[in-house]
Coordinates of C-alpha atoms and ligand atoms in Angstrom, one line a residue:
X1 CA -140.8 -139.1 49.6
X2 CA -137.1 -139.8 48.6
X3 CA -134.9 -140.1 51.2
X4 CA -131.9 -137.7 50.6
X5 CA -128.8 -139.3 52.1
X6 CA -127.6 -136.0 54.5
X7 CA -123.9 -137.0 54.1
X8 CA -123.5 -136.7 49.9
X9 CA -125.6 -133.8 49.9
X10 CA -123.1 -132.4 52.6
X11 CA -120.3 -133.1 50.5
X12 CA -121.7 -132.1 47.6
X13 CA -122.4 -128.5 49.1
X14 CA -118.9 -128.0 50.3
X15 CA -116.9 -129.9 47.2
X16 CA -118.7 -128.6 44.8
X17 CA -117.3 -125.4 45.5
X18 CA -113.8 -127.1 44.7
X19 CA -114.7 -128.4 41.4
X20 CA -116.6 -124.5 40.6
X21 CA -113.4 -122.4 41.3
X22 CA -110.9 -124.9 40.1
X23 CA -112.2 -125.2 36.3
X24 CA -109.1 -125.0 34.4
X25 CA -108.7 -122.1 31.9
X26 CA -107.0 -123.8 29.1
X27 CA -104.2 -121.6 27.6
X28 CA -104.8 -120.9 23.7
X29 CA -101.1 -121.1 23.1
X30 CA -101.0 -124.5 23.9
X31 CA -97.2 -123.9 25.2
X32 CA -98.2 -124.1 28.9
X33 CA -97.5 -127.6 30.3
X34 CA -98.7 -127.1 33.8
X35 CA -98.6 -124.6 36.9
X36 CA -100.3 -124.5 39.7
X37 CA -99.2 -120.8 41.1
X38 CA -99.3 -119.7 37.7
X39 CA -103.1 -119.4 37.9
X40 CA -101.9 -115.5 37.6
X41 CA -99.2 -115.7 35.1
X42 CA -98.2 -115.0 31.5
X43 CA -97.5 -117.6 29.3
X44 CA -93.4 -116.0 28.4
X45 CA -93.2 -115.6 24.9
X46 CA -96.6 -115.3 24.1
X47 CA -97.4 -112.3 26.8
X48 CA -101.0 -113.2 27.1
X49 CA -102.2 -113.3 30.6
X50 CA -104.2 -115.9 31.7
X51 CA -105.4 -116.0 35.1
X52 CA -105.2 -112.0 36.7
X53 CA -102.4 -109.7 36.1
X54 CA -99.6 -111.5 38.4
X55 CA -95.8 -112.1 37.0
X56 CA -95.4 -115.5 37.6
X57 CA -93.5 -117.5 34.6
X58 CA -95.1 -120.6 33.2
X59 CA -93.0 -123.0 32.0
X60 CA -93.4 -124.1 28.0
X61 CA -91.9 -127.3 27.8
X62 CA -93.2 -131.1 27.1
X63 CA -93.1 -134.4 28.8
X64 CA -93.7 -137.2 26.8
X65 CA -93.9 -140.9 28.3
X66 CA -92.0 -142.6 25.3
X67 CA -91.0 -139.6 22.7
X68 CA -89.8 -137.5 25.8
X69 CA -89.3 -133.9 25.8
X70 CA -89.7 -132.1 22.9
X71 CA -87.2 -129.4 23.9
X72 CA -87.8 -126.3 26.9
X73 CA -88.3 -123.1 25.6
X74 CA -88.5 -119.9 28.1
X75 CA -84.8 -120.8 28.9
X76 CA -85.3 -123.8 30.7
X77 CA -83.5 -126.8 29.9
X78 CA -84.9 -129.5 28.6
X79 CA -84.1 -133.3 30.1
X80 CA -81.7 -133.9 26.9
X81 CA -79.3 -130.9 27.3
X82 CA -79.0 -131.1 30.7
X83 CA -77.9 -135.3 29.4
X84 CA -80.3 -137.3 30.3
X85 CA -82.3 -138.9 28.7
X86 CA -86.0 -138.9 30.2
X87 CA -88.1 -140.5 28.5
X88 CA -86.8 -144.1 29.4
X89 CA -89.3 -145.8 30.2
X90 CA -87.7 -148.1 32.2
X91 CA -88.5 -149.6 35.8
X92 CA -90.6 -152.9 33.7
X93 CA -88.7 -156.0 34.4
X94 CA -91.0 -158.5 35.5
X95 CA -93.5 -160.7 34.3
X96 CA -97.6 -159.4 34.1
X97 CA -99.4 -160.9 36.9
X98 CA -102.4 -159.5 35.7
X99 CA -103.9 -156.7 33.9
X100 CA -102.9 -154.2 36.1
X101 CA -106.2 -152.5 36.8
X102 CA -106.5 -150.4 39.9
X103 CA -109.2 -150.6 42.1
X104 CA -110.8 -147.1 42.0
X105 CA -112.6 -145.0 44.6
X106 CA -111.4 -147.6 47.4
X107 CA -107.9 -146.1 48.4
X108 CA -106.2 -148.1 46.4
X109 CA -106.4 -146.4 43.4
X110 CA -102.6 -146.6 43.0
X111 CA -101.2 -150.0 44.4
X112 CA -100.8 -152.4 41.9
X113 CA -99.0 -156.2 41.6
X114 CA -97.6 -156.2 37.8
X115 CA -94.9 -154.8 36.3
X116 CA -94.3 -153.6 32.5
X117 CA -93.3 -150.6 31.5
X118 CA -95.5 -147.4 29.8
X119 CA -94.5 -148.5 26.7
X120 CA -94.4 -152.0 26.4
X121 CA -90.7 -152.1 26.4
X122 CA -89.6 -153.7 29.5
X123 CA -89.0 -157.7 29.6
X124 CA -91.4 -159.7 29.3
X125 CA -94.3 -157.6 30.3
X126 CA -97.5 -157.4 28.3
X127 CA -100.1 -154.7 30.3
X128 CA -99.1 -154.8 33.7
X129 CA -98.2 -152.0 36.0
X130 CA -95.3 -151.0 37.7
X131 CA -94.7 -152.6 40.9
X132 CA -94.6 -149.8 44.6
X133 CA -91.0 -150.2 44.8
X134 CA -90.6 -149.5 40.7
X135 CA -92.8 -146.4 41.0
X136 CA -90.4 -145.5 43.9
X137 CA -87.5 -146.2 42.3
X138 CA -88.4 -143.9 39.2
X139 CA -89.8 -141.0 42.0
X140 CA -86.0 -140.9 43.5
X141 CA -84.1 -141.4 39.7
X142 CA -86.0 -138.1 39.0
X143 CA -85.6 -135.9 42.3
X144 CA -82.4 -137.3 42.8
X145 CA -80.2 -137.5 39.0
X146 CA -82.7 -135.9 36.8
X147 CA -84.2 -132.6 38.2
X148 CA -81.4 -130.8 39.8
X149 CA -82.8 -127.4 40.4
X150 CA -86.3 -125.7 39.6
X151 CA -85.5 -125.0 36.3
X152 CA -84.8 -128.3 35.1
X153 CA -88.5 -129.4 36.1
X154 CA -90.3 -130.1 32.6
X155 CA -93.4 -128.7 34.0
X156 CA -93.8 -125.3 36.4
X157 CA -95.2 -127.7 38.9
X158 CA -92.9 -125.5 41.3
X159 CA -94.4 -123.0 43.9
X160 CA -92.7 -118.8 43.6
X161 CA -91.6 -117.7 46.8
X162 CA -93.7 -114.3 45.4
X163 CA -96.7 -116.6 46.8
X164 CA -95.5 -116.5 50.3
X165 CA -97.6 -114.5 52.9
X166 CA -95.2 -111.2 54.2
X167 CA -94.9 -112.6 57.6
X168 CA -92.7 -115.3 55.6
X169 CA -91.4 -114.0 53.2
X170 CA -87.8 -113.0 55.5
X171 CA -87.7 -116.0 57.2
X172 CA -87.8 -117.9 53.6
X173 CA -84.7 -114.9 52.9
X174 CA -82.8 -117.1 55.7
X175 CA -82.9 -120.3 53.7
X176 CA -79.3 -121.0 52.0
X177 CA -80.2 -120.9 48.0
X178 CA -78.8 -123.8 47.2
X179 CA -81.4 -125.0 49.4
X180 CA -83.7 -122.7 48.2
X181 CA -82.8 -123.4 44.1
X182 CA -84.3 -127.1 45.2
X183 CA -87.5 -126.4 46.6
X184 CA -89.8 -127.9 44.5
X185 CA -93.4 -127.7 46.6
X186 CA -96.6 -127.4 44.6
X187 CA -97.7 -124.4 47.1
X188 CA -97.3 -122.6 50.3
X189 CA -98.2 -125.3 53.8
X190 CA -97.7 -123.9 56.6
X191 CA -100.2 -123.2 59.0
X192 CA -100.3 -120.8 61.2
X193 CA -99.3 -121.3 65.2
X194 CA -96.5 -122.7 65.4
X195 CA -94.7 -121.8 68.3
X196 CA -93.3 -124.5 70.2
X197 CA -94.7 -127.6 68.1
X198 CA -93.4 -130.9 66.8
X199 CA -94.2 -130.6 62.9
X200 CA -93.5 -133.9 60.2
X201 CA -92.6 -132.8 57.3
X202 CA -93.4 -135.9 54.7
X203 CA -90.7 -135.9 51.7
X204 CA -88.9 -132.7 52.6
X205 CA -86.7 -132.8 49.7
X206 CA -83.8 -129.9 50.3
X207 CA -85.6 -129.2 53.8
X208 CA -87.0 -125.5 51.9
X209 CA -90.0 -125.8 54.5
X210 CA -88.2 -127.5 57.6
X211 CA -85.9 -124.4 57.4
X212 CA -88.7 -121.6 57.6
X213 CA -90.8 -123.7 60.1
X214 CA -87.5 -124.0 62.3
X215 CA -87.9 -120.6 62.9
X216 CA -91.9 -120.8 63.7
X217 CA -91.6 -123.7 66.0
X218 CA -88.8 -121.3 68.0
X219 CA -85.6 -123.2 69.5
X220 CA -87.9 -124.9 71.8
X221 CA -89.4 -126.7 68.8
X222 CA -89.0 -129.2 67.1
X223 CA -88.9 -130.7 63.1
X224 CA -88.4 -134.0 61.4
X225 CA -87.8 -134.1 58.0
X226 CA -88.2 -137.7 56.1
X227 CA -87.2 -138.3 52.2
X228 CA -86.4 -140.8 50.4
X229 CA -83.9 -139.8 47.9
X230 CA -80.0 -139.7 48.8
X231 CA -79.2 -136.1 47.6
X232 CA -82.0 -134.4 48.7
X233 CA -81.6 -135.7 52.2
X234 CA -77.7 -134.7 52.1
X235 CA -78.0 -131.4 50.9
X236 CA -80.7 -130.9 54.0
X237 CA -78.6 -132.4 56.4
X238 CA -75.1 -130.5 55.0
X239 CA -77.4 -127.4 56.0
X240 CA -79.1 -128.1 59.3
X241 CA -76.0 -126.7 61.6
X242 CA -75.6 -123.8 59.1
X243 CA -79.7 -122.8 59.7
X244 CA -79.3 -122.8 63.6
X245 CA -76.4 -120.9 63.4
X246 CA -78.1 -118.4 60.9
X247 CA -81.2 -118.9 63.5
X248 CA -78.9 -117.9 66.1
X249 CA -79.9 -121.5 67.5
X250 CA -77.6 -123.4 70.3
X251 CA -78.7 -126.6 68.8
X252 CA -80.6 -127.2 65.6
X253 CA -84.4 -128.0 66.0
X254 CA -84.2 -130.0 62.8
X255 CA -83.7 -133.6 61.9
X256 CA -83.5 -135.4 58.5
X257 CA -83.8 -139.3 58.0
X258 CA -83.5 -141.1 54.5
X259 CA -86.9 -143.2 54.6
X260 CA -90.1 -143.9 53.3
X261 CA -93.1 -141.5 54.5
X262 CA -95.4 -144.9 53.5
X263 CA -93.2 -146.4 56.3
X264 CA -92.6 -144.1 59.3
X265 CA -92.7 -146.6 61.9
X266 CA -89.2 -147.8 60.5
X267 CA -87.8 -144.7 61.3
X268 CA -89.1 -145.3 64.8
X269 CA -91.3 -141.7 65.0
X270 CA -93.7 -142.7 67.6
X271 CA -97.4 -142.4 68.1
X272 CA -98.8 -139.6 68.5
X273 CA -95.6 -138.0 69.0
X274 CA -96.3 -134.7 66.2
X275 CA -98.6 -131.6 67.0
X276 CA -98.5 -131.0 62.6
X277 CA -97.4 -132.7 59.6
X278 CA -96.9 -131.2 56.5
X279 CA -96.0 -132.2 53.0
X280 CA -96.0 -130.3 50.0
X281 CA -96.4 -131.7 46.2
X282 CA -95.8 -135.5 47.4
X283 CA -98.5 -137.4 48.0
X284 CA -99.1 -137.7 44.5
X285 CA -95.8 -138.9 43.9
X286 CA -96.5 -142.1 46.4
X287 CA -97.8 -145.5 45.2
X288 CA -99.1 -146.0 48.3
X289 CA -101.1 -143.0 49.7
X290 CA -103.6 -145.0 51.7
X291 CA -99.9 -146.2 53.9
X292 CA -99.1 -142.7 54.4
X293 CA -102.1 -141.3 55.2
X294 CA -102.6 -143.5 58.0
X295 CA -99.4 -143.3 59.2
X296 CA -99.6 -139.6 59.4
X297 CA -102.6 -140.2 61.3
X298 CA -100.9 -142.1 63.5
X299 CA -98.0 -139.8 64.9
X300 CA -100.4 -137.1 64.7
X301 CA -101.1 -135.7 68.7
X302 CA -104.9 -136.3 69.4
X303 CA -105.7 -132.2 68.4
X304 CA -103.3 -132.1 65.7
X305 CA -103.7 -131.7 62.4
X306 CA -102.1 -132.8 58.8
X307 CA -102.1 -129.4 56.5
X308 CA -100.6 -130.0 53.1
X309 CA -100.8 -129.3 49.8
X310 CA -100.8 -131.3 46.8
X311 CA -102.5 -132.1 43.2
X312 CA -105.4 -134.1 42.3
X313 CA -107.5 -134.6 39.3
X314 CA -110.9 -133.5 38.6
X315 CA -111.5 -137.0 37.0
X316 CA -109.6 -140.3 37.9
X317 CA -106.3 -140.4 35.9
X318 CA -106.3 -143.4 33.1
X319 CA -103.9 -147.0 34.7
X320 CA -102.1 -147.1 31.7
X321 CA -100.5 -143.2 32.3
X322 CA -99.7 -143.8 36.0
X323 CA -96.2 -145.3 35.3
X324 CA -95.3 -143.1 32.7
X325 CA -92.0 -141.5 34.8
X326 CA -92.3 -138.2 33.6
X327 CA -95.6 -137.7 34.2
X328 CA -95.6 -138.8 37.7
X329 CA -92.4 -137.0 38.5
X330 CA -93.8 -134.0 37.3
X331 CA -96.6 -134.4 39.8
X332 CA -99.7 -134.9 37.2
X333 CA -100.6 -138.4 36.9
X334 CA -100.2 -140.0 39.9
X335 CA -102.6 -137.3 41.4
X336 CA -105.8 -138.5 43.1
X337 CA -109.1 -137.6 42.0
X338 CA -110.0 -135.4 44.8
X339 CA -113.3 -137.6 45.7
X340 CA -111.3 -140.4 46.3
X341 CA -108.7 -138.0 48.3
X342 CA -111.6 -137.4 50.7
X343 CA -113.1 -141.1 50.8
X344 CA -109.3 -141.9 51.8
X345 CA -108.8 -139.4 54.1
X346 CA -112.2 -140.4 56.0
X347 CA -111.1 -144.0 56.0
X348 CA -107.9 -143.8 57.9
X349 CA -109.5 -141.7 60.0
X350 CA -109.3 -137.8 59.4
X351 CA -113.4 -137.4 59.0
X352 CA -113.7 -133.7 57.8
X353 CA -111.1 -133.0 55.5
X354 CA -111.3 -129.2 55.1
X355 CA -110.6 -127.1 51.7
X356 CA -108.3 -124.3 53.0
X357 CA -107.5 -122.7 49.1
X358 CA -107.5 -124.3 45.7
X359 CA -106.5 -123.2 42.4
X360 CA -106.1 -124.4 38.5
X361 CA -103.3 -126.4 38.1
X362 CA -102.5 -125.8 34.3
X363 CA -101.9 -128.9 31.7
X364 CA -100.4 -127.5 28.3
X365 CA -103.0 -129.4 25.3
X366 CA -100.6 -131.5 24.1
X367 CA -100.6 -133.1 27.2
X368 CA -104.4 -132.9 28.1
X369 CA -104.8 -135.0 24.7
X370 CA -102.3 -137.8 26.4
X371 CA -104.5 -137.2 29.6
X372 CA -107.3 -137.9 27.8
X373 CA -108.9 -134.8 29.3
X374 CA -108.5 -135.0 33.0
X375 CA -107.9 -131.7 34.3
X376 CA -106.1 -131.2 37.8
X377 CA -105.7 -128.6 41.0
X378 CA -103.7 -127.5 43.5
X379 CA -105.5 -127.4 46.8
X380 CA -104.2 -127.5 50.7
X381 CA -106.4 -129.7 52.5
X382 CA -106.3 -129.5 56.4
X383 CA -107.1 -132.5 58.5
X384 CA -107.9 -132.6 61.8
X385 CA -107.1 -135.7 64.3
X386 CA -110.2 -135.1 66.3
X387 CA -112.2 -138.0 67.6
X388 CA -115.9 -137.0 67.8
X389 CA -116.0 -135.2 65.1
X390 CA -119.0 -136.0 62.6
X391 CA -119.5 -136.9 58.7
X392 CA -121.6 -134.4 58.1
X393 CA -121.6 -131.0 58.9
X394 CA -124.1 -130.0 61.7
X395 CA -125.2 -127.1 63.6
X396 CA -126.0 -127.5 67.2
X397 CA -126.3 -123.3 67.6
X398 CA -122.6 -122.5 68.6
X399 CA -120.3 -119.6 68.0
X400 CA -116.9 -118.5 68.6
X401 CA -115.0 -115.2 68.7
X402 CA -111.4 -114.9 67.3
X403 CA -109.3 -113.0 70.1
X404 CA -106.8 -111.3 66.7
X405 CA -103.9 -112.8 69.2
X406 CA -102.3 -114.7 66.4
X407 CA -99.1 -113.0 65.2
X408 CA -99.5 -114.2 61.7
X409 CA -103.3 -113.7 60.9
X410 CA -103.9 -110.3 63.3
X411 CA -106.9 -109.3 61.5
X412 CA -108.2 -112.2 60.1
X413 CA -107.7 -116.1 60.5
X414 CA -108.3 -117.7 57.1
X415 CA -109.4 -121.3 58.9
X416 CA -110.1 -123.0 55.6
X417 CA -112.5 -121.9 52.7
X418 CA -115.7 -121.7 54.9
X419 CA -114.5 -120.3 57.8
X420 CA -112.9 -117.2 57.7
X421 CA -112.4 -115.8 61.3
X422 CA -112.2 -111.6 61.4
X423 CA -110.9 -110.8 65.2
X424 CA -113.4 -109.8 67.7
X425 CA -116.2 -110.9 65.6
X426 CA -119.1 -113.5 67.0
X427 CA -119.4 -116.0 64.4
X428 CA -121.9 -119.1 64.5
X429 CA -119.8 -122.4 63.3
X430 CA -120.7 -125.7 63.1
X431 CA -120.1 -128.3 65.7
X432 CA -117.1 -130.1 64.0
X433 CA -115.5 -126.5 63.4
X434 CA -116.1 -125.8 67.2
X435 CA -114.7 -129.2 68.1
X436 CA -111.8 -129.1 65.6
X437 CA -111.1 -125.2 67.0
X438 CA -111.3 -126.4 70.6
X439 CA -109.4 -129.1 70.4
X440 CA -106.4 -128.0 68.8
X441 CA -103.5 -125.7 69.6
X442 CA -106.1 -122.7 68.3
X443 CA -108.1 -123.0 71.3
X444 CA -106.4 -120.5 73.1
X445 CA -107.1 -117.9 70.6
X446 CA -110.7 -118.3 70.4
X447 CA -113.7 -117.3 72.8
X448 CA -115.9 -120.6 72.8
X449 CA -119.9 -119.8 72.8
X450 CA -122.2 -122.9 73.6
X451 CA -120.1 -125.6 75.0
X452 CA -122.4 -127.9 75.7
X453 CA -125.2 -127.2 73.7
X454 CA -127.2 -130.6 73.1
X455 CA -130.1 -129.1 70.9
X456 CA -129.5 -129.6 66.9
X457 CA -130.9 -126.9 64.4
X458 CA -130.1 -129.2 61.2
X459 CA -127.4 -128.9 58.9
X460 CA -124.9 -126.1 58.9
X461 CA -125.5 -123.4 57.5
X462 CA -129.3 -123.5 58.8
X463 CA -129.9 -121.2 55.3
X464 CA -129.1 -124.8 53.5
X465 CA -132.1 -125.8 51.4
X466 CA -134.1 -128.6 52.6
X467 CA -134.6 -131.1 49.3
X468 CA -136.6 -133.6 50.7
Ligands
SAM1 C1 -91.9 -132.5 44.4 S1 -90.6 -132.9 45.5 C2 -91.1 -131.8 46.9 C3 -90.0 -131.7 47.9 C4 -90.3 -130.7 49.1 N1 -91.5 -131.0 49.7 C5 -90.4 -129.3 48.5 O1 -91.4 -128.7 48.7 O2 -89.4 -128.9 48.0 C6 -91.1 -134.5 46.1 C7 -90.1 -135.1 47.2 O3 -90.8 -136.2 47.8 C8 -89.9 -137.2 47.9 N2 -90.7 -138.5 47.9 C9 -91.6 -138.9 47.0 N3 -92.2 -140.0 47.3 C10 -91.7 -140.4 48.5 C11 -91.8 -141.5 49.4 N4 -92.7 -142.5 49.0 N5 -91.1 -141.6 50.5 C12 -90.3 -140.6 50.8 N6 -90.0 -139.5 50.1 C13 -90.7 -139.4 48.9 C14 -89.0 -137.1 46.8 O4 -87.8 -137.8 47.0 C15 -88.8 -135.6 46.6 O5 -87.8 -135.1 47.3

């Protein structure tokens, strides 16, 4: 009899899903480059839909690590006219060390010790990578000089307020635009029950997000912002007063520092010191993800959880494209292959990453050629800072009952894909959902069945075929 390792075949279960709903639809007019909320948009210009019937724009313009862009269409300017002059490669002044491989499905799929440039134009360099502080460096010269507001982005990577659930849509309305024109997240993160929290937000850019969560985590709340780039961390901080006098605030609730989210302790945020962080589109953008991950971890409350959204690959993304500026900047190839997201989020510590939605991130051909046919989503991952939690899923025959006393899900509590929590109903749930629900700020809206119920019934859900 083969032994079936329990774990894998857990994963595979609740992954696979992931990979199922999140098979990109290529367009045929090969003039999208890439959108992840424009799953149910037209491509402009062409007028074919290709995802549903929604109205959201896709963008039609191409990145290019050494040609550069080719030239926006839709009306969106392209790197050149707005005068600059993209497709640098730049960033490669030092000496290879080494061939620059990254060490795959480890965590440290991204941190590399050589330097040369994409294309082999830097100093010196033969087939090296960039070093952190380069890839850095690049990350800021494009969020900072090059992309000013949303429309200057090459890609669509950029999430529509349209996507925003009604309860948030008129507390986004109280952002400033100019705040607003730079909010370049990849998707809507943030999680319900709020009120009266401590919530990171990890490279808040224009502070889009700190500002509507301001008004969630009430005056008696509180949010830190951390960025790394001059002008986005300026423009949030030129608008913190103005939000808490819109807010009708006596003080703001909201602080900005200029720092490194790889690095947090610098900026002297304490352990254990958040109830939430978030982050949206930037994970992706870091060189060293394992570094923020576990530093999340660390100022996380025991109870709290990180809930963010980002992109990753369905494949690992090729070395050689990872230091290509444009590319990373616009979010695509310095995306994780989801796998070895949840290996790293299980190392650091967060041991049931949960799926809470996940959709086709689009790549326009031309560029699918260049990425050699990796294919990426956007997906919010919840992770939960709870200790005893397990692996593998399990079901030790417990329930719970959502009490409909949360002012932004009344109905219904979308928990993550798996568990979606209609009020007043009895649901069974598995003992790390139990454990995750009990031991985090949702407790008090949930009835709690079989506390201390010692007796497993196998994997959860018991319907799960046995394939031993
Ligand atoms: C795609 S933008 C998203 C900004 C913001 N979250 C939003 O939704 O508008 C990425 C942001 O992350 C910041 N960033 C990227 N890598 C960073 C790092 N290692 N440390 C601090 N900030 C970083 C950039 O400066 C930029 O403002």
């Amino acid at each position: 009899m083969e032994a079936i390792n329990g774990e894998e075949r857990d994963m595979e279960r609740r992954l696979s899903k992931l990979l199922e709903e999140s098979v990109v639809s290529k367009p045929e007019s090969g003039e999208i480059n890439s959108s992840c909320c424009g799953g149910k948009g037209k491509s402009k210009g062409q007028g074919q839909p290709e995802q549903g019937t929604g109205e959201v724009d896709i963008v039609k313009t191409k990145a290019s690590c050494c040609s550069g862009p080719k030239g926006a269409t839709n009306g969106r300017k392209s790197a050149e006219s707005a005068g600059e002059n993209i497709s640098s490669c730049g960033g490669g002044k030092g000496k290879s060390q080494a061939q620059g491989q990254s060490e795959q499905g480890t965590g440290e799929v991204d941190i590399v010790k050589t330097k040369a440039s994409c294309c082999g134009g830097s100093k010196g360099a033969t087939n090296g990578r960039k070093s952190a502080d380069e890839v850095r460096e690049d990350v800021k010269e494009y969020y900072g000089r090059i992309i000013q507001t949303k429309e200057d982005l090459q890609t669509s990577a950029c999430c529509t307020e349209e996507k925003f659930p009604s309860y948030v849509k008129p507390l986004a309305g109280m952002v400033a635009d100019e705040v607003a024109s730079k909010f370049f997240g990849c998707d809507f993160c943030v999680p319900n029950v709020l009120e009266n929290t401590s919530v990171l937000d990890l490279g808040s850019g224009s502070g889009f997000d700190c500002f509507i969560i301001s008004q969630l985590v009430g005056e008696t709340g509180r949010v830190v912002g951390v960025d790394m780039t001059d002008s986005q961390v300026e423009l949030a901080n030129k608008y913190t007063q103005w939000h808490a006098d819109r807010f009708g605030f006596e003080k703001s609730n909201v602080t900005f520092h200029k720092g490194y989210i790889e690095k947090l302790d610098e900026l002297g945020l304490d352990d254990a010191s958040f109830d939430v962080v978030v982050s949206n589109c930037v994970l992706n953008l870091s060189p060293d993800k394992e570094a923020v991950l576990t530093e999340a971890y660390r100022v996380l409350r025991t109870g709290g959880e990180m809930y963010f959204s980002d992109v990753y690959a369905l494949r690992r993304v090729p070395d050689n494209l990872k230091d290509d500026p444009v590319l990373r900047g616009e979010c695509i190839s310095g995306a994780l292959y989801w796998n070895d997201f949840i290996t790293l989020a299980r190392k650091v510590g967060f041991t049931d990453p949960r799926v809470v939605q996940s959709e086709p991130y689009f790549v326009d051909d031309s560029l699918m050629d260049k990425l050699d046919g990796t294919e990426f989503v956007s997906t919010t991952f919840r992770l939960f800072k709870v200790s005893n939690l397990e692996a593998t899923i399990e079901d030790y025959g417990q329930a719970v009952k959502y009490k409909g006393s949360i002012f932004s899900a009344p109905a219904q509590l979308v928990f993550d894909r798996d568990n979606i929590f209609e009020a007043g109903a009895v649901v069974p749930v598995s003992r790390n959902t139990f454990r995750m629900l009990r031991a985090s700020r949702f407790r008090s809206h949930f009835d709690f069945y079989g506390c201390c119920s010692k007796k497993h019934f196998g994997p959860f859900p018991r319907s799960q075929p046995i394939t031993i």
